[in-house]
mmCIF file of C-alpha atoms and ligand atoms in Angstrom:
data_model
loop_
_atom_site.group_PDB
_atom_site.id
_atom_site.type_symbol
_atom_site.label_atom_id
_atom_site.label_comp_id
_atom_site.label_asym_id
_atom_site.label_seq_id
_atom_site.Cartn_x
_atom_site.Cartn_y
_atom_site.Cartn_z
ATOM 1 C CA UNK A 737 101.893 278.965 102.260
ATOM 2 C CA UNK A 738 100.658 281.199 99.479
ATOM 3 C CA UNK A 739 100.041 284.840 100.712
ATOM 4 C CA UNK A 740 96.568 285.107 99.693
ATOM 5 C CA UNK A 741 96.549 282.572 102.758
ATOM 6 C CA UNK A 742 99.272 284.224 104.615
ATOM 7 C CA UNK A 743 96.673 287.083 104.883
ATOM 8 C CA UNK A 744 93.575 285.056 105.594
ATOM 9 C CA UNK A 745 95.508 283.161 109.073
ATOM 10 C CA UNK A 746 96.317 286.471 110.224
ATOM 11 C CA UNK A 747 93.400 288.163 109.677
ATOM 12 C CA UNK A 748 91.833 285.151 111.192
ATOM 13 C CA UNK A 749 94.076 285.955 114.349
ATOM 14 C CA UNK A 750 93.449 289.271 114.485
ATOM 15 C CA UNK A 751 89.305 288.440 114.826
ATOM 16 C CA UNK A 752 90.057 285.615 117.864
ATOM 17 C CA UNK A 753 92.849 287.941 119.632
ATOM 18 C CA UNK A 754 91.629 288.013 123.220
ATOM 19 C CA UNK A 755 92.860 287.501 126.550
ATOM 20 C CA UNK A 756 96.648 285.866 126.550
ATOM 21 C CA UNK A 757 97.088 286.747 122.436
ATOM 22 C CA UNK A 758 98.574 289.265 120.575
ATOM 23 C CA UNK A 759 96.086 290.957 118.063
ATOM 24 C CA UNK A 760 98.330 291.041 114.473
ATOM 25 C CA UNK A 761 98.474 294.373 113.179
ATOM 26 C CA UNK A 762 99.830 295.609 109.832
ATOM 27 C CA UNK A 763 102.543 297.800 110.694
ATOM 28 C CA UNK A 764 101.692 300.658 108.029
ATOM 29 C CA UNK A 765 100.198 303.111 110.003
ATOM 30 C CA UNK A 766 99.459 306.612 109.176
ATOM 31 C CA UNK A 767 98.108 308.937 112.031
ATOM 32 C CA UNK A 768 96.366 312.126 111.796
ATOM 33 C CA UNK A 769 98.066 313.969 114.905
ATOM 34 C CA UNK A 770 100.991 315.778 115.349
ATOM 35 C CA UNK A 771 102.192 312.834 117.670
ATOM 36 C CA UNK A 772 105.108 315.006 119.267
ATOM 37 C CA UNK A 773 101.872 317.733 121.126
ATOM 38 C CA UNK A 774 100.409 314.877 122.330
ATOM 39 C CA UNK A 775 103.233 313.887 123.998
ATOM 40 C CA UNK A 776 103.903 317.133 125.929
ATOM 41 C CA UNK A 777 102.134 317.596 129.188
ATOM 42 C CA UNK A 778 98.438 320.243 128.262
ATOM 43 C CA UNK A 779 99.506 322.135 131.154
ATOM 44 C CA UNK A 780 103.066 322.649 131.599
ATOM 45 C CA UNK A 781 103.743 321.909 127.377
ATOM 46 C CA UNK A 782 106.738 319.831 128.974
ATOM 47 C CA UNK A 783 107.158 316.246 127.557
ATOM 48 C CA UNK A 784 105.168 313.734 129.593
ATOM 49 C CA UNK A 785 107.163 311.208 131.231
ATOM 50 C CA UNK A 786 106.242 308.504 133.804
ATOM 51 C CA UNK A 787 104.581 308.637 135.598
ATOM 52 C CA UNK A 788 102.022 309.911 133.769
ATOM 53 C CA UNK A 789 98.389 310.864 135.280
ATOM 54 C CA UNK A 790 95.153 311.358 134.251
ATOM 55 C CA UNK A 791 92.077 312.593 135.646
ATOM 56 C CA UNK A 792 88.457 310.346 136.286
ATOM 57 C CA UNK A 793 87.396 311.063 132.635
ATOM 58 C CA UNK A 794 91.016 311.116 131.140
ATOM 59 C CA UNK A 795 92.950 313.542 130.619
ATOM 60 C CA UNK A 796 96.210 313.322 131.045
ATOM 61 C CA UNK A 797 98.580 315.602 133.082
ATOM 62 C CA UNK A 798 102.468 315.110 134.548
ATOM 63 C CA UNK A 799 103.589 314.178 137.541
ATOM 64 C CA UNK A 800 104.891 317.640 138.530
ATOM 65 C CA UNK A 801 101.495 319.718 137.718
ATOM 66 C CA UNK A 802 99.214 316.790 139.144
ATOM 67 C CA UNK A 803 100.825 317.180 142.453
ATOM 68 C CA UNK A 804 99.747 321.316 141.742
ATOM 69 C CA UNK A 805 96.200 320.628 140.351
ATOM 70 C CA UNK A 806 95.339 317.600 142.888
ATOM 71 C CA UNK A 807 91.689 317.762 143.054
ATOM 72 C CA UNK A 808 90.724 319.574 140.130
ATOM 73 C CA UNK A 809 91.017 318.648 136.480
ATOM 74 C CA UNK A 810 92.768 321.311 134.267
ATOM 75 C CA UNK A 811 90.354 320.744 131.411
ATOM 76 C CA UNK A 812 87.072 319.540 132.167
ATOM 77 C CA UNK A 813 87.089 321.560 135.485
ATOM 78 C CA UNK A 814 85.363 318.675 137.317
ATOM 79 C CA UNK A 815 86.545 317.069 140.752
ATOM 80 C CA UNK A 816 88.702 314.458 140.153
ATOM 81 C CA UNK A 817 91.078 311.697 141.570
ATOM 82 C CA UNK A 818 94.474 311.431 139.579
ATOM 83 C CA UNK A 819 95.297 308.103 138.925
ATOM 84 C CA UNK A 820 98.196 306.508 136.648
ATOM 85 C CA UNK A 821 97.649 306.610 133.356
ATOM 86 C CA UNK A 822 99.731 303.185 132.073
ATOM 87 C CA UNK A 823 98.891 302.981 128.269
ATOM 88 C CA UNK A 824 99.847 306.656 127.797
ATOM 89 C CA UNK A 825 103.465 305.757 130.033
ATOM 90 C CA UNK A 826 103.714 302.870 127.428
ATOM 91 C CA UNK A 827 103.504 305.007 124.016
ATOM 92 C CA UNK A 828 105.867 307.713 125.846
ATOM 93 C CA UNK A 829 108.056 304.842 126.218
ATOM 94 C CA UNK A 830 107.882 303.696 123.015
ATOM 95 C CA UNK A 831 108.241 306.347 121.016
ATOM 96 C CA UNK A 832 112.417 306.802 119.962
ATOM 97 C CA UNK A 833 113.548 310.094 118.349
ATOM 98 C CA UNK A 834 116.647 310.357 116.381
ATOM 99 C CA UNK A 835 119.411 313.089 118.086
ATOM 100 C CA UNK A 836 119.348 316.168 116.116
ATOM 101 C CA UNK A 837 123.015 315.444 116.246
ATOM 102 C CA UNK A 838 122.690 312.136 114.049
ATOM 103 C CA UNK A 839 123.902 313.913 110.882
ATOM 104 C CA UNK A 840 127.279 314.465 113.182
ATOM 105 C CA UNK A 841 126.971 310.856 113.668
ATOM 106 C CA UNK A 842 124.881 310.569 116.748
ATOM 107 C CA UNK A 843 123.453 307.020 116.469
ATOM 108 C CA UNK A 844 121.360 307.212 119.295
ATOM 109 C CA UNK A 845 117.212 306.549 119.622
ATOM 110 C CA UNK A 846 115.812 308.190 122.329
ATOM 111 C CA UNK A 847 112.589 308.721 124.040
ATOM 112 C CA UNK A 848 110.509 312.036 122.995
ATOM 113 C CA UNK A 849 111.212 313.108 126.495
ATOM 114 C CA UNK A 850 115.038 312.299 127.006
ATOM 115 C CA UNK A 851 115.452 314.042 123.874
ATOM 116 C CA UNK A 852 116.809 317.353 125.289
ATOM 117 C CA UNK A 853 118.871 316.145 128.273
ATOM 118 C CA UNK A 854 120.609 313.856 125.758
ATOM 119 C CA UNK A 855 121.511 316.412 123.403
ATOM 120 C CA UNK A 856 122.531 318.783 126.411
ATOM 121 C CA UNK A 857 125.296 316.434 126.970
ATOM 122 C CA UNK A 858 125.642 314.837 123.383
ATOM 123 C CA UNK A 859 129.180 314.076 122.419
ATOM 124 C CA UNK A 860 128.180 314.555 118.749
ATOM 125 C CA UNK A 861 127.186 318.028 119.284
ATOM 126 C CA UNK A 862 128.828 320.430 117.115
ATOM 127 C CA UNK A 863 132.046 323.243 117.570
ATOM 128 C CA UNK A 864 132.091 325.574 115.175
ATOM 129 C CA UNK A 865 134.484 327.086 113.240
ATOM 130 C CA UNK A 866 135.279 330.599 114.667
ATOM 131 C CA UNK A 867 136.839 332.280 111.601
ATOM 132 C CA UNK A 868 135.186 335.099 110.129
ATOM 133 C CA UNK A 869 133.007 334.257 106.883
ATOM 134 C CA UNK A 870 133.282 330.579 107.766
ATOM 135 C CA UNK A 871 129.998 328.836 108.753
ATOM 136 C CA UNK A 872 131.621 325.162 109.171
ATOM 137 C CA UNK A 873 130.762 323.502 112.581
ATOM 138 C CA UNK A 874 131.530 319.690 113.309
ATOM 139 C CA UNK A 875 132.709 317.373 115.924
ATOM 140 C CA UNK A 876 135.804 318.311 117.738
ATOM 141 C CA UNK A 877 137.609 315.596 115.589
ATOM 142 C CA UNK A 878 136.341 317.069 111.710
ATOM 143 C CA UNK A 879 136.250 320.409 113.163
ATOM 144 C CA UNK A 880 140.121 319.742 113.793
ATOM 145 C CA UNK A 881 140.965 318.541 109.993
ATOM 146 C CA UNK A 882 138.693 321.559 109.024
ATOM 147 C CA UNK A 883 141.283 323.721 110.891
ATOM 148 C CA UNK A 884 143.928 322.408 109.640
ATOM 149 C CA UNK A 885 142.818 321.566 105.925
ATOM 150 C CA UNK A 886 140.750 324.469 104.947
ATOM 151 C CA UNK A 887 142.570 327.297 107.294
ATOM 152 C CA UNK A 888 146.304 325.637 107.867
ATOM 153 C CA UNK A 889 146.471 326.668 111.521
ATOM 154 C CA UNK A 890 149.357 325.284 112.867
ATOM 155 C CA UNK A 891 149.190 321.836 114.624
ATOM 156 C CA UNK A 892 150.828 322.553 117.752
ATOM 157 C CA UNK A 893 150.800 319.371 119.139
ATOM 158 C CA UNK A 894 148.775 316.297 117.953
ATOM 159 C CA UNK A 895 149.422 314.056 121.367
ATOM 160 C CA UNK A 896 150.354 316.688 124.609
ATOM 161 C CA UNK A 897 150.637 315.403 127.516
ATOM 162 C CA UNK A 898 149.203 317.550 130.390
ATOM 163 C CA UNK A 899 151.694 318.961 132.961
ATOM 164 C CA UNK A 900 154.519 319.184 130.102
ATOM 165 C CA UNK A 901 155.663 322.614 128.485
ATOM 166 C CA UNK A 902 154.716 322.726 124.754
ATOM 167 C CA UNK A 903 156.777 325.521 122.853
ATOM 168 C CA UNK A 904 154.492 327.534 120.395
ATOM 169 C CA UNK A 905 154.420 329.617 117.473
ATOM 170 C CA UNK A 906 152.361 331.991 117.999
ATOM 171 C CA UNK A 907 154.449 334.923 118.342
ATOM 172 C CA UNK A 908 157.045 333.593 115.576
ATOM 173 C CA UNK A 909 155.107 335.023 112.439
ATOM 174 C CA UNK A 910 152.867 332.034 111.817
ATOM 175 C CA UNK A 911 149.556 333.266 111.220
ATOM 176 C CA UNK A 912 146.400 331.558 112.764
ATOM 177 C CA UNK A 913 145.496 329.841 115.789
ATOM 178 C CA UNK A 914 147.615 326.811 117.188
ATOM 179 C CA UNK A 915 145.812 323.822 117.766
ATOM 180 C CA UNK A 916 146.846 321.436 120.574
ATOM 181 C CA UNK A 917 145.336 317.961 121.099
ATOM 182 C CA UNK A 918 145.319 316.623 123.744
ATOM 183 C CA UNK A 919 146.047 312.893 124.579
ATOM 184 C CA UNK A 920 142.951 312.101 125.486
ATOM 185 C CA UNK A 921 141.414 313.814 122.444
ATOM 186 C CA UNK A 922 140.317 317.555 123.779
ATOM 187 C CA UNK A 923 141.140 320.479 121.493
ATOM 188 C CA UNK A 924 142.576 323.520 122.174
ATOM 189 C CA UNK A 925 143.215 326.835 120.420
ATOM 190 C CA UNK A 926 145.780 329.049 121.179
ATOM 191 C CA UNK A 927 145.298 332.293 119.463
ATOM 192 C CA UNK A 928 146.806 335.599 119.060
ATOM 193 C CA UNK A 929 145.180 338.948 118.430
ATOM 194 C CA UNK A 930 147.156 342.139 117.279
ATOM 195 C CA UNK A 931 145.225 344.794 119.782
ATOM 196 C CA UNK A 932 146.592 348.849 120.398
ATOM 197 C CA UNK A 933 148.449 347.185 123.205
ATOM 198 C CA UNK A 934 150.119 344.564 121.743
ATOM 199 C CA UNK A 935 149.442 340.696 121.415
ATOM 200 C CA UNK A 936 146.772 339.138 123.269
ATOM 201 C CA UNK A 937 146.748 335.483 123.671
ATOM 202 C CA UNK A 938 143.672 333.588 125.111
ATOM 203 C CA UNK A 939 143.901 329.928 125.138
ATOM 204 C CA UNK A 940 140.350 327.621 125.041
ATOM 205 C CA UNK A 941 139.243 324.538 125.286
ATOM 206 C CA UNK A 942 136.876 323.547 122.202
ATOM 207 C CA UNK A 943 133.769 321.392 123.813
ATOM 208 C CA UNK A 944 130.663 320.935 122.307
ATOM 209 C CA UNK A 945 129.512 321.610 125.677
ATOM 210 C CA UNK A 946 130.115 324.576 127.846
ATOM 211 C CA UNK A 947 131.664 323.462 131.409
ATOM 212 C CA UNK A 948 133.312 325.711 132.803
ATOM 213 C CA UNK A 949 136.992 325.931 133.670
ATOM 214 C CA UNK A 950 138.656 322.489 134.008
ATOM 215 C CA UNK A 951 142.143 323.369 132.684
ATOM 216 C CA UNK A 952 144.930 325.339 134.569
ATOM 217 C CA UNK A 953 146.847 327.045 131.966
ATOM 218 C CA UNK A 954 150.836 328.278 132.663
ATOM 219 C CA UNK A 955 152.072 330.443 129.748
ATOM 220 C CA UNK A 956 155.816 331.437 129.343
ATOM 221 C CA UNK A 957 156.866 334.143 127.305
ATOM 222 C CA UNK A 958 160.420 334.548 127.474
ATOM 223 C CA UNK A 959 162.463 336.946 124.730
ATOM 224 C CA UNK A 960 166.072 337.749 123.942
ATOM 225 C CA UNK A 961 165.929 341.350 122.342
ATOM 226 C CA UNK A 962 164.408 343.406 124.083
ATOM 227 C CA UNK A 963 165.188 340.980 127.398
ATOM 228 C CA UNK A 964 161.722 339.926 128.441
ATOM 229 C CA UNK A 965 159.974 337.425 130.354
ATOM 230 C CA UNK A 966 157.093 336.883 132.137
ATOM 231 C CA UNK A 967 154.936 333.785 133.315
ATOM 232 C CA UNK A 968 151.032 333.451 134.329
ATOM 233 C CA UNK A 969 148.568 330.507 135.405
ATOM 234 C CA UNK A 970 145.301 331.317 134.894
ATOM 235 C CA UNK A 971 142.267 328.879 133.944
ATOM 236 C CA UNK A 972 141.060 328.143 129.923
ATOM 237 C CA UNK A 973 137.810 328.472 129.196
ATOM 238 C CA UNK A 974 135.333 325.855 127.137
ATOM 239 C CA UNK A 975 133.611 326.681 124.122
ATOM 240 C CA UNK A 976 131.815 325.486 121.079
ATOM 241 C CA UNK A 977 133.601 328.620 119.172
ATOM 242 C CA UNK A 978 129.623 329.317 118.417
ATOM 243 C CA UNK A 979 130.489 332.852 119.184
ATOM 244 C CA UNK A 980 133.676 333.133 117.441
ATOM 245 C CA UNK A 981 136.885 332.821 120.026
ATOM 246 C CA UNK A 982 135.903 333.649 123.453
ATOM 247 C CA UNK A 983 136.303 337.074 124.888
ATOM 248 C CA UNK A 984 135.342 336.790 128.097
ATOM 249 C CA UNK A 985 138.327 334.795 128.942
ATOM 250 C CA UNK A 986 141.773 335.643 130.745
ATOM 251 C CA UNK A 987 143.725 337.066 128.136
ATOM 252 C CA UNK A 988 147.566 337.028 128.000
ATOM 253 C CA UNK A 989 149.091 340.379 127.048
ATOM 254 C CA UNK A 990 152.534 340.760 125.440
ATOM 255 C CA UNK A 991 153.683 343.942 125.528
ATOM 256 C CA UNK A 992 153.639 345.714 121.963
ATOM 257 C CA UNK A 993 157.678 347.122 122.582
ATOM 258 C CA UNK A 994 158.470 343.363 121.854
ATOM 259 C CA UNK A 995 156.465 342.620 118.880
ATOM 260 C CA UNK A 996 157.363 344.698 115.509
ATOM 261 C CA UNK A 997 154.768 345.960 113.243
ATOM 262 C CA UNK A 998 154.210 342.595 111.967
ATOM 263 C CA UNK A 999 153.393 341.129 115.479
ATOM 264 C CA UNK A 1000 156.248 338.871 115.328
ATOM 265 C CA UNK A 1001 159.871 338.752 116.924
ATOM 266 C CA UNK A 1002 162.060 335.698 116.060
ATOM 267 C CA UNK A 1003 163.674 335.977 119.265
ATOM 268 C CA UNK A 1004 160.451 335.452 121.536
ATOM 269 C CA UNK A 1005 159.456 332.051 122.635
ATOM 270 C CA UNK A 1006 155.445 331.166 124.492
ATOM 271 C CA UNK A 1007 155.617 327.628 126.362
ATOM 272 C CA UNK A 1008 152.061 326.180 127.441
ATOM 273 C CA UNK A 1009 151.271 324.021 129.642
ATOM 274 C CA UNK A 1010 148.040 322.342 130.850
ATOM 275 C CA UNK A 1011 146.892 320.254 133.315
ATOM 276 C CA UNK A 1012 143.535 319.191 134.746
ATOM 277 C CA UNK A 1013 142.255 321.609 137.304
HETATM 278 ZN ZN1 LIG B 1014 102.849 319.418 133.311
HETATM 279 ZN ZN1 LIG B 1015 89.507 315.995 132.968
HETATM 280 ZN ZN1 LIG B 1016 123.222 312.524 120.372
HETATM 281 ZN ZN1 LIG B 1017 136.397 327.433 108.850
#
């Protein structure tokens, strides 16, 4: 079949499509509306989502401001009975977004109005990298061979096991955060500060997606000259690092008398552990 006639059948199709057959419709379509402001609900400006009302002459409203405007119509003012609005359910339906994490690889399509609870709790989401001057952000996973490419921070531990004592560097003059994987693929940072007191060490969790505490954290410091030691629990924090390394987090403080000018003394030792709250 020629397409000359290819053209003609459908066309043909198109004219008899009635009850029980699908009207044939070339797919290029070009529309003249912002379609993403039709989709939000006139009053509210939230996306619509089923189910979806409209009022006697047909406008259309959601669910939660129908049930606050029930006799009245927000825009033609007149009395009116809500009732379902099914075709505009159907194009809400139909209508997949890309994630505005799909450059992080997010592969998912979803629905205009899904859009922001999926990205609240999108695995693709982005950490970012919290050294000063540096704007890269990534998934936990590049974000971690960023660390360790671009900055060399230590890698700690590639496979910890939670509940086991991990001995660090931190306080044994190598410069940078220590990065800790976990075996089940969370990062963490261990990093120490230089402040008038002495070190301070704060340990995170790096999430795309803040969740509060879920990690009890046990640090040992232990040192031979002076004699020293002291051990807290305490629980990490999550972060995307947006904000650089949290500061609003418990912070571990080892006294300056132990630490020479340099912040390092070859004789101290920090053990972590973690373990699921
Ligand atoms: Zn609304
Ligand atoms: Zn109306
Ligand atoms: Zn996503
Ligand atoms: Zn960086």
């Amino acid at each position: 079949m020629g397409a000359q006639q290819q053209q003609e059948t459908n066309g043909k199709e198109a004219e008899e499509g009635g009850v029980g057959k699908r009207r044939k419709v070339d797919t290029d379509v070009t529309m003249d509306l912002d379609i993403l402001d039709i989709l939000d609900c006139p009053v509210c400006f939230l996306p619509l989502r089923p189910p979806i009302f409209q009022c006697t002459v047909g406008h259309a409203i959601c669910s939660s401001c129908r049930d606050k405007l029930r006799d009245k119509c927000y825009l033609c003012s007149l009395p009116t009975a809500y009732n379902r609005c099914h075709m505009v359910e159907k194009v809400v339906e139909s209508i997949k977004l890309a994630c505005s994490n799909s450059s992080h690889g997010c592969t998912a399509r979803i629905t205009y109005y899904q859009k922001e609870e999926h990205e609240k709790g999108c695995q693709h989401a982005p950490c970012f990298c919290p050294e000063t001057g540096c704007s890269f952000s990534g998934p936990t996973k590049v974000l971690l061979e960023h660390f360790l490419g671009e900055h060399d921070w230590w890698y700690g531990e590639k496979d910890l096991r939670y509940g086991k004592a991990y001995r660090i560097k931190t306080l044994l003059g190598v410069l940078g955060p220590t990065v800790l994987m976990g075996n089940d693929g969370r990062l963490f940072l261990v990093n120490m500060t230089m402040e008038s007191l002495g070190g301070v060490i704060s340990v995170c969790c790096v999430e795309p997606h803040i969740v509060g505490s879920r990690f009890k954290c046990r640090l040992a410091l232990s040192c031979g000259e002076p004699s020293y030691s002291q051990t807290t629990e305490f629980l990490t924090s999550s972060t995307n690092l947006h904000d650089g390394f949290p500061k609003d987090c418990f912070l571990f403080l080892v006294p300056k008398v132990l630490l020479g000018d340099t912040g390092t003394n070859p004789t101290a030792t920090v053990c972590v552990t973690l373990k699921p709250q």
